[in-house]
Amino acid sequence: MEPATTRPGGPVQRIVLTNAVVFDGRSPELRETDVLVEGETITRIEPGIAKEEAGPDTEVFDVRGRTLMPGLIDAHTHAYLTEIDPIATDRLPFSYVAHDARRKLEESLNRGYTTVRDVGGGDYGLAMAVERGLINGPRVFYCGPALSQTGGHGDMRPPGEVGDHVCGATYHGHVTQVVDGPHELRRVIREQIRNGASFIKLMVSGGVASPGDDLTAAQYSDEEILAAVDETRRSGKYVTAHVHPDDAVRRAIELGIPCLEHASLITAPTAALAAETGTNIVPTLAVIFALQRFGADRGFPQASLDKLARIQDTALAGVETMVRAGVTLGLGSDLLGSLDRYQTLELESRGKVQPAPDVLASATSVNAGILGAGDVLGRVEVGYLADLIVVDGRPTEDLSVLDDDGSRVDAVLKNGSWVKRRATVPS
Ligand SMILES: [Zn+2]
């Protein structure tokens, strides 16, 4: 990611967070300490430094025994998935989609997410709007539209519909783009990297929300996948792939894709292969359980509900299988439309098969590593960016304190600046 910068000219802002109980993003052991933030960076972590470091230019923030931890990272979001039905989303004017994206990001920050990885849709303009302060949201790692073959998971034309040919593409929506052939893939990937993509997203199997494809179909030819992986790697970026069925997961790993999304039908031998090859996997449970509960009432198409039924009962077991195999597991919610309010359902669902500190490590330090920012984000450590949240309660013992739309996330620092502070803080 881009190196941290400090505003030129002005004095460096200093904040001492005192009486903190710190979850550092990795260790299940909490420690009582003070934390000094100078500018955008954590510069000192030691008990009792508040007095030493106090001064006219230093703000002292009393954490009062609440939990201080790294800001959460959601490694699978779609700011531009405005409606629960992706076909309906693509029929909306982009101005409306962008305003809804702002709502999604601001609510996400309020819940304690200081970084999101937008794996389809999110683009240069969205990241710029956050960076310039137009949106009070998490920093955005983006790829642009997710890439799909004709008739694949990103082709939102219902069967029988011809559709428009926009900019030479068979289909180009707010979240996905159809690109066929190794040559065209290389060209579009170069274009996305030119626009600041930090990774490339490929659809390599069928999916739930797409109207015309079979969930278990393997998508893109080996030749196309190898070209995409090569083109992306040469630019120092990585490919991540949407994939559900076990054989497609195995094929993706064998073709050298370093990161996978969902992997909901993975078996133990394939999980072992993922662990052995160091393939990162980001399971997405919140979208499955939220659609299961609310999808039918909110207009999720029947064909997609039928496909959902094939993964909803095994998805949790799939995560358990990956935990047991020792796969590097990120954490992402993948919520569509207004279901984004269930973002922390991902933490709760993972808590059913993993200890809470492991779930929180996935959502902080492990996710940071998957994003390629493991040396600056996701930990409370000297030299790391000060993305910190103050939580009223102990999420390491009870993940539900992060639920309820951030009502117990009392304060959020992003890049060393306050972006949320509750007016009344319980003593
Ligand atoms: Zn997704």
CSV table of C-alpha atoms and ligand atoms in Angstrom, one decimal:
chain,number,residue,atom,x,y,z
A,1,MET,CA,0.0,0.0,0.0
A,2,GLU,CA,1.0,3.7,-0.2
A,3,PRO,CA,3.4,4.9,2.4
A,4,ALA,CA,2.0,6.9,5.3
A,5,THR,CA,2.3,10.6,5.0
A,6,THR,CA,2.0,13.4,7.6
A,7,ARG,CA,0.4,16.7,6.7
A,8,PRO,CA,3.3,19.1,5.9
A,9,GLY,CA,3.8,22.2,8.0
A,10,GLY,CA,1.6,21.6,11.0
A,11,PRO,CA,2.8,20.1,14.3
A,12,VAL,CA,2.6,16.3,14.6
A,13,GLN,CA,-0.6,15.4,16.5
A,14,ARG,CA,0.1,13.3,19.6
A,15,ILE,CA,-2.4,11.2,21.4
A,16,VAL,CA,-1.7,9.0,24.5
A,17,LEU,CA,-4.3,6.3,25.0
A,18,THR,CA,-4.1,5.5,28.7
A,19,ASN,CA,-5.5,2.7,30.9
A,20,ALA,CA,-6.1,0.5,27.8
A,21,VAL,CA,-6.6,-3.2,27.8
A,22,VAL,CA,-5.0,-4.2,24.4
A,23,PHE,CA,-5.8,-7.0,22.0
A,24,ASP,CA,-2.8,-6.6,19.6
A,25,GLY,CA,-4.4,-8.4,16.6
A,26,ARG,CA,-2.6,-11.7,17.2
A,27,SER,CA,-2.2,-12.8,20.8
A,28,PRO,CA,-5.2,-14.1,22.8
A,29,GLU,CA,-3.5,-12.6,25.9
A,30,LEU,CA,-4.6,-9.0,26.5
A,31,ARG,CA,-2.2,-6.6,28.1
A,32,GLU,CA,-2.9,-3.5,30.2
A,33,THR,CA,-0.8,-0.6,28.8
A,34,ASP,CA,-0.7,2.9,27.4
A,35,VAL,CA,-0.2,3.6,23.7
A,36,LEU,CA,1.3,6.7,22.1
A,37,VAL,CA,0.2,7.8,18.7
A,38,GLU,CA,2.3,10.4,16.8
A,39,GLY,CA,0.8,11.6,13.5
A,40,GLU,CA,-0.5,8.5,11.8
A,41,THR,CA,1.7,6.0,13.6
A,42,ILE,CA,1.9,4.1,16.8
A,43,THR,CA,5.2,5.0,18.3
A,44,ARG,CA,5.3,3.7,21.9
A,45,ILE,CA,3.5,1.0,23.8
A,46,GLU,CA,4.3,0.9,27.6
A,47,PRO,CA,2.4,1.0,30.8
A,48,GLY,CA,2.4,4.3,32.6
A,49,ILE,CA,3.8,6.6,29.8
A,50,ALA,CA,0.8,9.0,30.0
A,51,LYS,CA,2.5,11.2,32.6
A,52,GLU,CA,5.9,11.1,30.8
A,53,GLU,CA,4.4,11.9,27.4
A,54,ALA,CA,1.9,14.5,28.6
A,55,GLY,CA,2.4,18.0,27.3
A,56,PRO,CA,0.6,21.0,25.8
A,57,ASP,CA,0.6,19.3,22.3
A,58,THR,CA,-0.5,15.9,23.6
A,59,GLU,CA,-4.1,14.7,24.0
A,60,VAL,CA,-4.6,12.2,26.7
A,61,PHE,CA,-7.5,9.8,26.1
A,62,ASP,CA,-8.5,7.7,29.0
A,63,VAL,CA,-9.6,4.2,27.7
A,64,ARG,CA,-10.8,3.4,31.2
A,65,GLY,CA,-10.2,-0.3,31.0
A,66,ARG,CA,-12.1,-0.8,27.8
A,67,THR,CA,-10.6,-2.9,25.0
A,68,LEU,CA,-8.3,-1.2,22.6
A,69,MET,CA,-7.7,-3.2,19.4
A,70,PRO,CA,-6.8,-2.8,15.7
A,71,GLY,CA,-9.6,-1.4,13.5
A,72,LEU,CA,-11.5,-4.3,11.9
A,73,ILE,CA,-10.9,-5.2,8.3
A,74,ASP,CA,-13.6,-6.7,6.1
A,75,ALA,CA,-11.9,-8.5,3.2
A,76,HIS,CA,-14.9,-9.1,1.1
A,77,THR,CA,-17.3,-6.2,0.5
A,78,HIS,CA,-19.1,-4.6,-2.5
A,79,ALA,CA,-19.9,-1.0,-2.0
A,80,TYR,CA,-21.7,-0.9,-5.4
A,81,LEU,CA,-24.0,-3.8,-4.8
A,82,THR,CA,-26.9,-1.5,-4.1
A,83,GLU,CA,-29.8,-3.9,-4.4
A,84,ILE,CA,-30.1,-7.5,-3.1
A,85,ASP,CA,-30.7,-8.5,-6.7
A,86,PRO,CA,-27.6,-7.8,-8.8
A,87,ILE,CA,-29.6,-7.5,-12.0
A,88,ALA,CA,-31.7,-4.7,-10.4
A,89,THR,CA,-28.4,-3.0,-9.2
A,90,ASP,CA,-27.0,-2.8,-12.7
A,91,ARG,CA,-30.2,-1.1,-13.9
A,92,LEU,CA,-29.7,1.8,-11.4
A,93,PRO,CA,-28.0,5.0,-12.4
A,94,PHE,CA,-24.4,5.1,-11.1
A,95,SER,CA,-25.0,8.4,-9.3
A,96,TYR,CA,-27.5,6.6,-7.0
A,97,VAL,CA,-25.2,3.6,-6.6
A,98,ALA,CA,-22.3,5.9,-5.5
A,99,HIS,CA,-24.5,7.6,-2.9
A,100,ASP,CA,-25.5,4.3,-1.4
A,101,ALA,CA,-21.9,3.3,-1.4
A,102,ARG,CA,-21.2,6.3,0.8
A,103,ARG,CA,-23.9,5.2,3.2
A,104,LYS,CA,-22.5,1.6,3.3
A,105,LEU,CA,-18.9,2.8,4.0
A,106,GLU,CA,-19.9,5.3,6.7
A,107,GLU,CA,-22.0,2.8,8.6
A,108,SER,CA,-19.1,0.3,8.3
A,109,LEU,CA,-16.7,2.7,9.9
A,110,ASN,CA,-19.2,3.3,12.6
A,111,ARG,CA,-19.1,-0.4,13.4
A,112,GLY,CA,-15.3,-0.3,13.8
A,113,TYR,CA,-14.2,-1.3,10.3
A,114,THR,CA,-11.3,0.9,9.4
A,115,THR,CA,-10.4,-0.9,6.2
A,116,VAL,CA,-12.4,-2.8,3.5
A,117,ARG,CA,-11.3,-4.8,0.5
A,118,ASP,CA,-13.9,-4.2,-2.2
A,119,VAL,CA,-13.8,-7.4,-4.3
A,120,GLY,CA,-15.9,-6.2,-7.3
A,121,GLY,CA,-17.0,-2.7,-8.2
A,122,GLY,CA,-15.1,-0.3,-5.9
A,123,ASP,CA,-12.8,1.9,-7.8
A,124,TYR,CA,-10.3,4.7,-7.9
A,125,GLY,CA,-13.1,7.4,-7.4
A,126,LEU,CA,-14.5,5.7,-4.3
A,127,ALA,CA,-11.1,5.3,-2.7
A,128,MET,CA,-10.3,9.0,-3.6
A,129,ALA,CA,-13.6,10.2,-2.0
A,130,VAL,CA,-12.6,8.5,1.3
A,131,GLU,CA,-9.0,9.7,1.1
A,132,ARG,CA,-10.1,13.3,0.6
A,133,GLY,CA,-12.7,13.1,3.4
A,134,LEU,CA,-15.9,13.3,1.2
A,135,ILE,CA,-16.8,10.0,2.8
A,136,ASN,CA,-16.1,9.3,6.5
A,137,GLY,CA,-15.4,5.7,5.7
A,138,PRO,CA,-12.8,2.9,5.9
A,139,ARG,CA,-9.8,3.0,3.6
A,140,VAL,CA,-10.7,1.1,0.5
A,141,PHE,CA,-8.6,-1.5,-1.3
A,142,TYR,CA,-10.2,-2.1,-4.7
A,143,CYS,CA,-9.9,-3.9,-8.0
A,144,GLY,CA,-12.6,-2.3,-10.2
A,145,PRO,CA,-15.1,-4.7,-11.7
A,146,ALA,CA,-14.7,-8.4,-11.0
A,147,LEU,CA,-13.9,-10.2,-14.3
A,148,SER,CA,-16.0,-13.0,-15.6
A,149,GLN,CA,-16.3,-15.1,-18.7
A,150,THR,CA,-19.4,-14.9,-20.9
A,151,GLY,CA,-22.2,-16.7,-19.1
A,152,GLY,CA,-20.2,-16.8,-15.9
A,153,HIS,CA,-20.9,-15.5,-12.4
A,154,GLY,CA,-20.3,-11.9,-13.5
A,155,ASP,CA,-22.6,-12.0,-16.5
A,156,MET,CA,-25.9,-10.7,-15.2
A,157,ARG,CA,-27.9,-11.1,-18.4
A,158,PRO,CA,-30.7,-13.5,-17.8
A,159,PRO,CA,-30.8,-16.4,-20.3
A,160,GLY,CA,-32.3,-15.3,-23.6
A,161,GLU,CA,-31.4,-11.6,-23.1
A,162,VAL,CA,-28.9,-10.3,-25.6
A,163,GLY,CA,-27.9,-7.1,-23.7
A,164,ASP,CA,-25.9,-4.1,-24.8
A,165,HIS,CA,-22.3,-4.2,-26.0
A,166,VAL,CA,-20.8,-1.4,-23.8
A,167,CYS,CA,-17.2,-0.3,-24.5
A,168,GLY,CA,-16.6,-3.5,-26.5
A,169,ALA,CA,-17.6,-5.7,-23.6
A,170,THR,CA,-20.4,-8.2,-23.8
A,171,TYR,CA,-21.5,-7.1,-20.4
A,172,HIS,CA,-20.3,-4.4,-18.1
A,173,GLY,CA,-22.2,-3.7,-14.8
A,174,HIS,CA,-21.4,-1.7,-11.7
A,175,VAL,CA,-19.8,-4.7,-10.0
A,176,THR,CA,-18.7,-7.1,-12.8
A,177,GLN,CA,-17.4,-7.1,-16.4
A,178,VAL,CA,-17.3,-9.9,-18.9
A,179,VAL,CA,-13.9,-10.4,-20.5
A,180,ASP,CA,-13.1,-13.5,-22.6
A,181,GLY,CA,-9.7,-14.8,-23.9
A,182,PRO,CA,-6.2,-14.5,-22.5
A,183,HIS,CA,-5.3,-11.5,-24.7
A,184,GLU,CA,-8.4,-9.4,-23.7
A,185,LEU,CA,-7.9,-10.4,-20.0
A,186,ARG,CA,-4.3,-9.1,-20.1
A,187,ARG,CA,-5.4,-5.8,-21.6
A,188,VAL,CA,-8.2,-5.3,-19.1
A,189,ILE,CA,-6.0,-6.3,-16.1
A,190,ARG,CA,-3.4,-3.7,-17.3
A,191,GLU,CA,-6.2,-1.2,-17.4
A,192,GLN,CA,-7.3,-2.0,-13.9
A,193,ILE,CA,-3.8,-1.8,-12.5
A,194,ARG,CA,-3.3,1.5,-14.3
A,195,ASN,CA,-6.4,2.6,-12.3
A,196,GLY,CA,-4.8,1.7,-9.0
A,197,ALA,CA,-6.1,-1.8,-8.4
A,198,SER,CA,-4.2,-3.5,-5.6
A,199,PHE,CA,-5.4,-6.9,-6.8
A,200,ILE,CA,-7.5,-8.5,-9.6
A,201,LYS,CA,-10.8,-10.5,-9.0
A,202,LEU,CA,-11.6,-13.4,-11.3
A,203,MET,CA,-14.8,-15.5,-11.2
A,204,VAL,CA,-13.6,-19.1,-11.7
A,205,SER,CA,-16.8,-21.0,-10.8
A,206,GLY,CA,-20.5,-20.5,-10.8
A,207,GLY,CA,-22.2,-18.4,-8.1
A,208,VAL,CA,-25.4,-17.9,-6.2
A,209,ALA,CA,-26.5,-14.4,-7.3
A,210,SER,CA,-25.9,-14.8,-11.0
A,211,PRO,CA,-29.0,-15.7,-13.1
A,212,GLY,CA,-27.7,-18.0,-15.8
A,213,ASP,CA,-24.8,-20.1,-14.5
A,214,ASP,CA,-24.6,-23.5,-12.7
A,215,LEU,CA,-23.1,-23.1,-9.2
A,216,THR,CA,-20.7,-26.1,-9.7
A,217,ALA,CA,-19.4,-25.1,-13.1
A,218,ALA,CA,-15.7,-24.3,-13.4
A,219,GLN,CA,-15.3,-21.0,-15.3
A,220,TYR,CA,-12.5,-19.6,-17.4
A,221,SER,CA,-10.1,-21.9,-19.2
A,222,ASP,CA,-6.8,-22.9,-17.8
A,223,GLU,CA,-5.2,-20.7,-20.5
A,224,GLU,CA,-7.2,-17.7,-19.4
A,225,ILE,CA,-6.5,-18.2,-15.7
A,226,LEU,CA,-2.7,-18.7,-16.3
A,227,ALA,CA,-2.6,-15.5,-18.4
A,228,ALA,CA,-4.5,-13.5,-15.7
A,229,VAL,CA,-2.2,-14.8,-12.9
A,230,ASP,CA,0.9,-14.0,-14.9
A,231,GLU,CA,-0.2,-10.6,-15.9
A,232,THR,CA,-1.2,-9.6,-12.4
A,233,ARG,CA,1.9,-11.1,-10.7
A,234,ARG,CA,4.3,-9.2,-13.0
A,235,SER,CA,2.9,-6.0,-11.6
A,236,GLY,CA,3.4,-7.1,-8.1
A,237,LYS,CA,-0.3,-7.6,-7.5
A,238,TYR,CA,-2.3,-10.8,-6.8
A,239,VAL,CA,-5.4,-12.5,-8.2
A,240,THR,CA,-8.2,-13.5,-5.9
A,241,ALA,CA,-10.9,-15.8,-7.2
A,242,HIS,CA,-14.6,-16.3,-6.5
A,243,VAL,CA,-15.1,-20.1,-6.2
A,244,HIS,CA,-17.5,-22.5,-4.5
A,245,PRO,CA,-17.2,-26.2,-5.6
A,246,ASP,CA,-14.4,-28.3,-4.3
A,247,ASP,CA,-13.0,-29.3,-7.7
A,248,ALA,CA,-12.9,-25.7,-8.8
A,249,VAL,CA,-11.1,-24.7,-5.6
A,250,ARG,CA,-8.5,-27.4,-6.3
A,251,ARG,CA,-8.1,-26.3,-9.9
A,252,ALA,CA,-7.6,-22.7,-8.8
A,253,ILE,CA,-4.9,-23.6,-6.4
A,254,GLU,CA,-3.1,-25.8,-9.0
A,255,LEU,CA,-3.2,-23.0,-11.5
A,256,GLY,CA,-1.4,-20.8,-9.0
A,257,ILE,CA,-4.2,-18.4,-7.8
A,258,PRO,CA,-2.9,-17.2,-4.4
A,259,CYS,CA,-6.2,-16.1,-2.8
A,260,LEU,CA,-9.7,-17.6,-2.9
A,261,GLU,CA,-13.1,-16.3,-1.9
A,262,HIS,CA,-16.0,-18.4,-0.4
A,263,ALA,CA,-14.7,-22.0,-1.0
A,264,SER,CA,-17.9,-23.1,0.6
A,265,LEU,CA,-17.9,-26.7,-0.7
A,266,ILE,CA,-14.2,-27.4,0.1
A,267,THR,CA,-13.2,-30.9,1.3
A,268,ALA,CA,-10.5,-31.9,3.7
A,269,PRO,CA,-7.9,-33.0,1.0
A,270,THR,CA,-8.3,-29.7,-0.8
A,271,ALA,CA,-8.1,-27.7,2.4
A,272,ALA,CA,-4.8,-29.6,3.1
A,273,LEU,CA,-3.6,-28.6,-0.3
A,274,ALA,CA,-4.5,-24.9,0.4
A,275,ALA,CA,-2.6,-25.1,3.7
A,276,GLU,CA,0.4,-26.7,2.0
A,277,THR,CA,0.6,-24.2,-0.8
A,278,GLY,CA,0.0,-21.2,1.4
A,279,THR,CA,-3.2,-20.2,-0.5
A,280,ASN,CA,-5.2,-17.6,1.4
A,281,ILE,CA,-9.0,-18.2,1.7
A,282,VAL,CA,-11.6,-15.7,2.7
A,283,PRO,CA,-14.8,-17.6,3.6
A,284,THR,CA,-18.0,-15.5,3.6
A,285,LEU,CA,-20.7,-16.8,5.9
A,286,ALA,CA,-22.7,-13.6,6.7
A,287,VAL,CA,-24.1,-13.4,3.1
A,288,ILE,CA,-25.2,-17.0,3.2
A,289,PHE,CA,-27.0,-16.7,6.6
A,290,ALA,CA,-28.4,-13.3,5.9
A,291,LEU,CA,-29.9,-14.4,2.6
A,292,GLN,CA,-31.2,-17.6,4.2
A,293,ARG,CA,-33.1,-15.5,6.7
A,294,PHE,CA,-34.1,-12.4,4.7
A,295,GLY,CA,-33.5,-13.2,1.0
A,296,ALA,CA,-37.0,-14.4,0.0
A,297,ASP,CA,-38.8,-11.5,1.6
A,298,ARG,CA,-36.4,-8.9,0.1
A,299,GLY,CA,-36.6,-10.0,-3.5
A,300,PHE,CA,-33.6,-12.3,-3.9
A,301,PRO,CA,-34.6,-14.3,-7.1
A,302,GLN,CA,-35.9,-17.8,-6.6
A,303,ALA,CA,-33.3,-19.3,-9.0
A,304,SER,CA,-30.6,-17.9,-6.7
A,305,LEU,CA,-32.3,-19.1,-3.5
A,306,ASP,CA,-32.3,-22.6,-5.0
A,307,LYS,CA,-28.5,-22.3,-5.5
A,308,LEU,CA,-28.1,-20.9,-2.0
A,309,ALA,CA,-29.7,-24.0,-0.6
A,310,ARG,CA,-26.8,-26.0,-2.0
A,311,ILE,CA,-24.2,-24.3,0.2
A,312,GLN,CA,-26.1,-23.0,3.3
A,313,ASP,CA,-25.9,-26.2,5.3
A,314,THR,CA,-22.3,-27.1,4.6
A,315,ALA,CA,-20.6,-23.6,4.6
A,316,LEU,CA,-19.9,-23.7,8.3
A,317,ALA,CA,-18.5,-27.2,8.1
A,318,GLY,CA,-16.3,-26.0,5.3
A,319,VAL,CA,-14.8,-23.3,7.5
A,320,GLU,CA,-14.3,-25.9,10.2
A,321,THR,CA,-12.5,-28.1,7.7
A,322,MET,CA,-10.2,-25.3,6.7
A,323,VAL,CA,-9.5,-24.3,10.4
A,324,ARG,CA,-8.5,-27.9,11.1
A,325,ALA,CA,-6.2,-28.1,8.0
A,326,GLY,CA,-4.4,-24.9,9.1
A,327,VAL,CA,-5.4,-22.7,6.1
A,328,THR,CA,-4.7,-19.0,6.4
A,329,LEU,CA,-8.2,-17.8,6.8
A,330,GLY,CA,-9.3,-14.2,6.2
A,331,LEU,CA,-12.7,-12.8,7.1
A,332,GLY,CA,-15.3,-11.2,4.8
A,333,SER,CA,-19.0,-10.5,4.8
A,334,ASP,CA,-19.9,-10.2,1.1
A,335,LEU,CA,-23.3,-8.7,1.9
A,336,LEU,CA,-25.7,-7.5,-0.9
A,337,GLY,CA,-28.1,-4.5,-0.9
A,338,SER,CA,-29.4,-3.4,2.5
A,339,LEU,CA,-28.2,-6.6,4.1
A,340,ASP,CA,-24.9,-4.8,4.8
A,341,ARG,CA,-26.2,-4.0,8.3
A,342,TYR,CA,-25.5,-7.6,9.2
A,343,GLN,CA,-21.7,-7.1,8.6
A,344,THR,CA,-20.8,-8.4,12.1
A,345,LEU,CA,-22.8,-11.5,11.6
A,346,GLU,CA,-19.6,-12.7,10.0
A,347,LEU,CA,-17.8,-12.5,13.3
A,348,GLU,CA,-20.6,-14.2,15.1
A,349,SER,CA,-20.8,-17.0,12.6
A,350,ARG,CA,-17.1,-17.7,12.6
A,351,GLY,CA,-17.3,-17.7,16.4
A,352,LYS,CA,-19.3,-20.9,16.1
A,353,VAL,CA,-16.3,-22.8,14.9
A,354,GLN,CA,-13.3,-20.8,16.2
A,355,PRO,CA,-12.3,-19.2,19.5
A,356,ALA,CA,-13.1,-15.4,19.5
A,357,PRO,CA,-9.5,-14.3,19.6
A,358,ASP,CA,-8.8,-16.3,16.4
A,359,VAL,CA,-11.8,-14.7,14.7
A,360,LEU,CA,-10.6,-11.3,15.7
A,361,ALA,CA,-7.0,-12.1,14.4
A,362,SER,CA,-8.6,-13.1,11.1
A,363,ALA,CA,-10.4,-9.8,11.0
A,364,THR,CA,-7.3,-7.8,11.8
A,365,SER,CA,-3.7,-9.0,11.3
A,366,VAL,CA,-4.5,-12.0,9.0
A,367,ASN,CA,-6.7,-9.9,6.7
A,368,ALA,CA,-4.1,-7.2,6.6
A,369,GLY,CA,-1.6,-9.8,5.4
A,370,ILE,CA,-4.0,-11.0,2.7
A,371,LEU,CA,-4.4,-7.4,1.5
A,372,GLY,CA,-0.6,-7.0,1.2
A,373,ALA,CA,-0.5,-4.6,4.1
A,374,GLY,CA,0.6,-6.9,6.9
A,375,ASP,CA,3.5,-4.6,7.8
A,376,VAL,CA,1.4,-1.5,8.4
A,377,LEU,CA,-2.2,-2.5,9.3
A,378,GLY,CA,-4.1,-4.9,11.6
A,379,ARG,CA,-1.9,-4.8,14.7
A,380,VAL,CA,-1.3,-2.7,17.8
A,381,GLU,CA,2.4,-2.5,17.4
A,382,VAL,CA,5.1,0.2,17.2
A,383,GLY,CA,5.5,1.4,13.6
A,384,TYR,CA,2.0,0.4,12.6
A,385,LEU,CA,-0.6,2.9,11.4
A,386,ALA,CA,-2.9,4.0,14.2
A,387,ASP,CA,-6.1,2.4,13.0
A,388,LEU,CA,-7.5,1.7,16.5
A,389,ILE,CA,-11.0,1.1,18.1
A,390,VAL,CA,-12.1,1.4,21.7
A,391,VAL,CA,-14.7,-1.3,22.5
A,392,ASP,CA,-16.9,-1.2,25.6
A,393,GLY,CA,-16.6,-4.9,26.6
A,394,ARG,CA,-14.3,-7.8,25.8
A,395,PRO,CA,-14.7,-9.0,22.2
A,396,THR,CA,-12.0,-11.6,22.8
A,397,GLU,CA,-14.5,-13.2,25.2
A,398,ASP,CA,-17.8,-12.2,23.6
A,399,LEU,CA,-17.9,-11.2,19.9
A,400,SER,CA,-21.4,-9.9,20.2
A,401,VAL,CA,-20.2,-6.7,21.8
A,402,LEU,CA,-19.3,-5.8,18.2
A,403,ASP,CA,-22.9,-6.2,17.1
A,404,ASP,CA,-25.7,-3.7,17.3
A,405,ASP,CA,-24.4,-1.3,14.6
A,406,GLY,CA,-21.3,-0.2,16.6
A,407,SER,CA,-23.2,0.9,19.6
A,408,ARG,CA,-20.4,-0.4,21.8
A,409,VAL,CA,-17.6,0.8,19.6
A,410,ASP,CA,-17.0,4.0,21.5
A,411,ALA,CA,-14.2,5.5,19.5
A,412,VAL,CA,-12.4,4.9,16.2
A,413,LEU,CA,-9.0,6.3,15.2
A,414,LYS,CA,-8.0,6.0,11.5
A,415,ASN,CA,-4.6,7.0,10.4
A,416,GLY,CA,-4.1,8.6,13.8
A,417,SER,CA,-7.2,10.8,13.5
A,418,TRP,CA,-10.5,10.5,15.4
A,419,VAL,CA,-13.2,9.5,13.0
A,420,LYS,CA,-15.7,8.4,15.7
A,421,ARG,CA,-16.1,9.5,19.3
A,422,ARG,CA,-19.3,8.9,21.2
A,423,ALA,CA,-20.5,12.0,22.9
A,424,THR,CA,-21.4,10.3,26.1
A,425,VAL,CA,-19.1,7.6,27.2
A,426,PRO,CA,-20.2,5.3,30.1
A,427,SER,CA,-17.8,5.5,33.0
B,1,ZN,ZN,-18.7,-11.1,-3.5
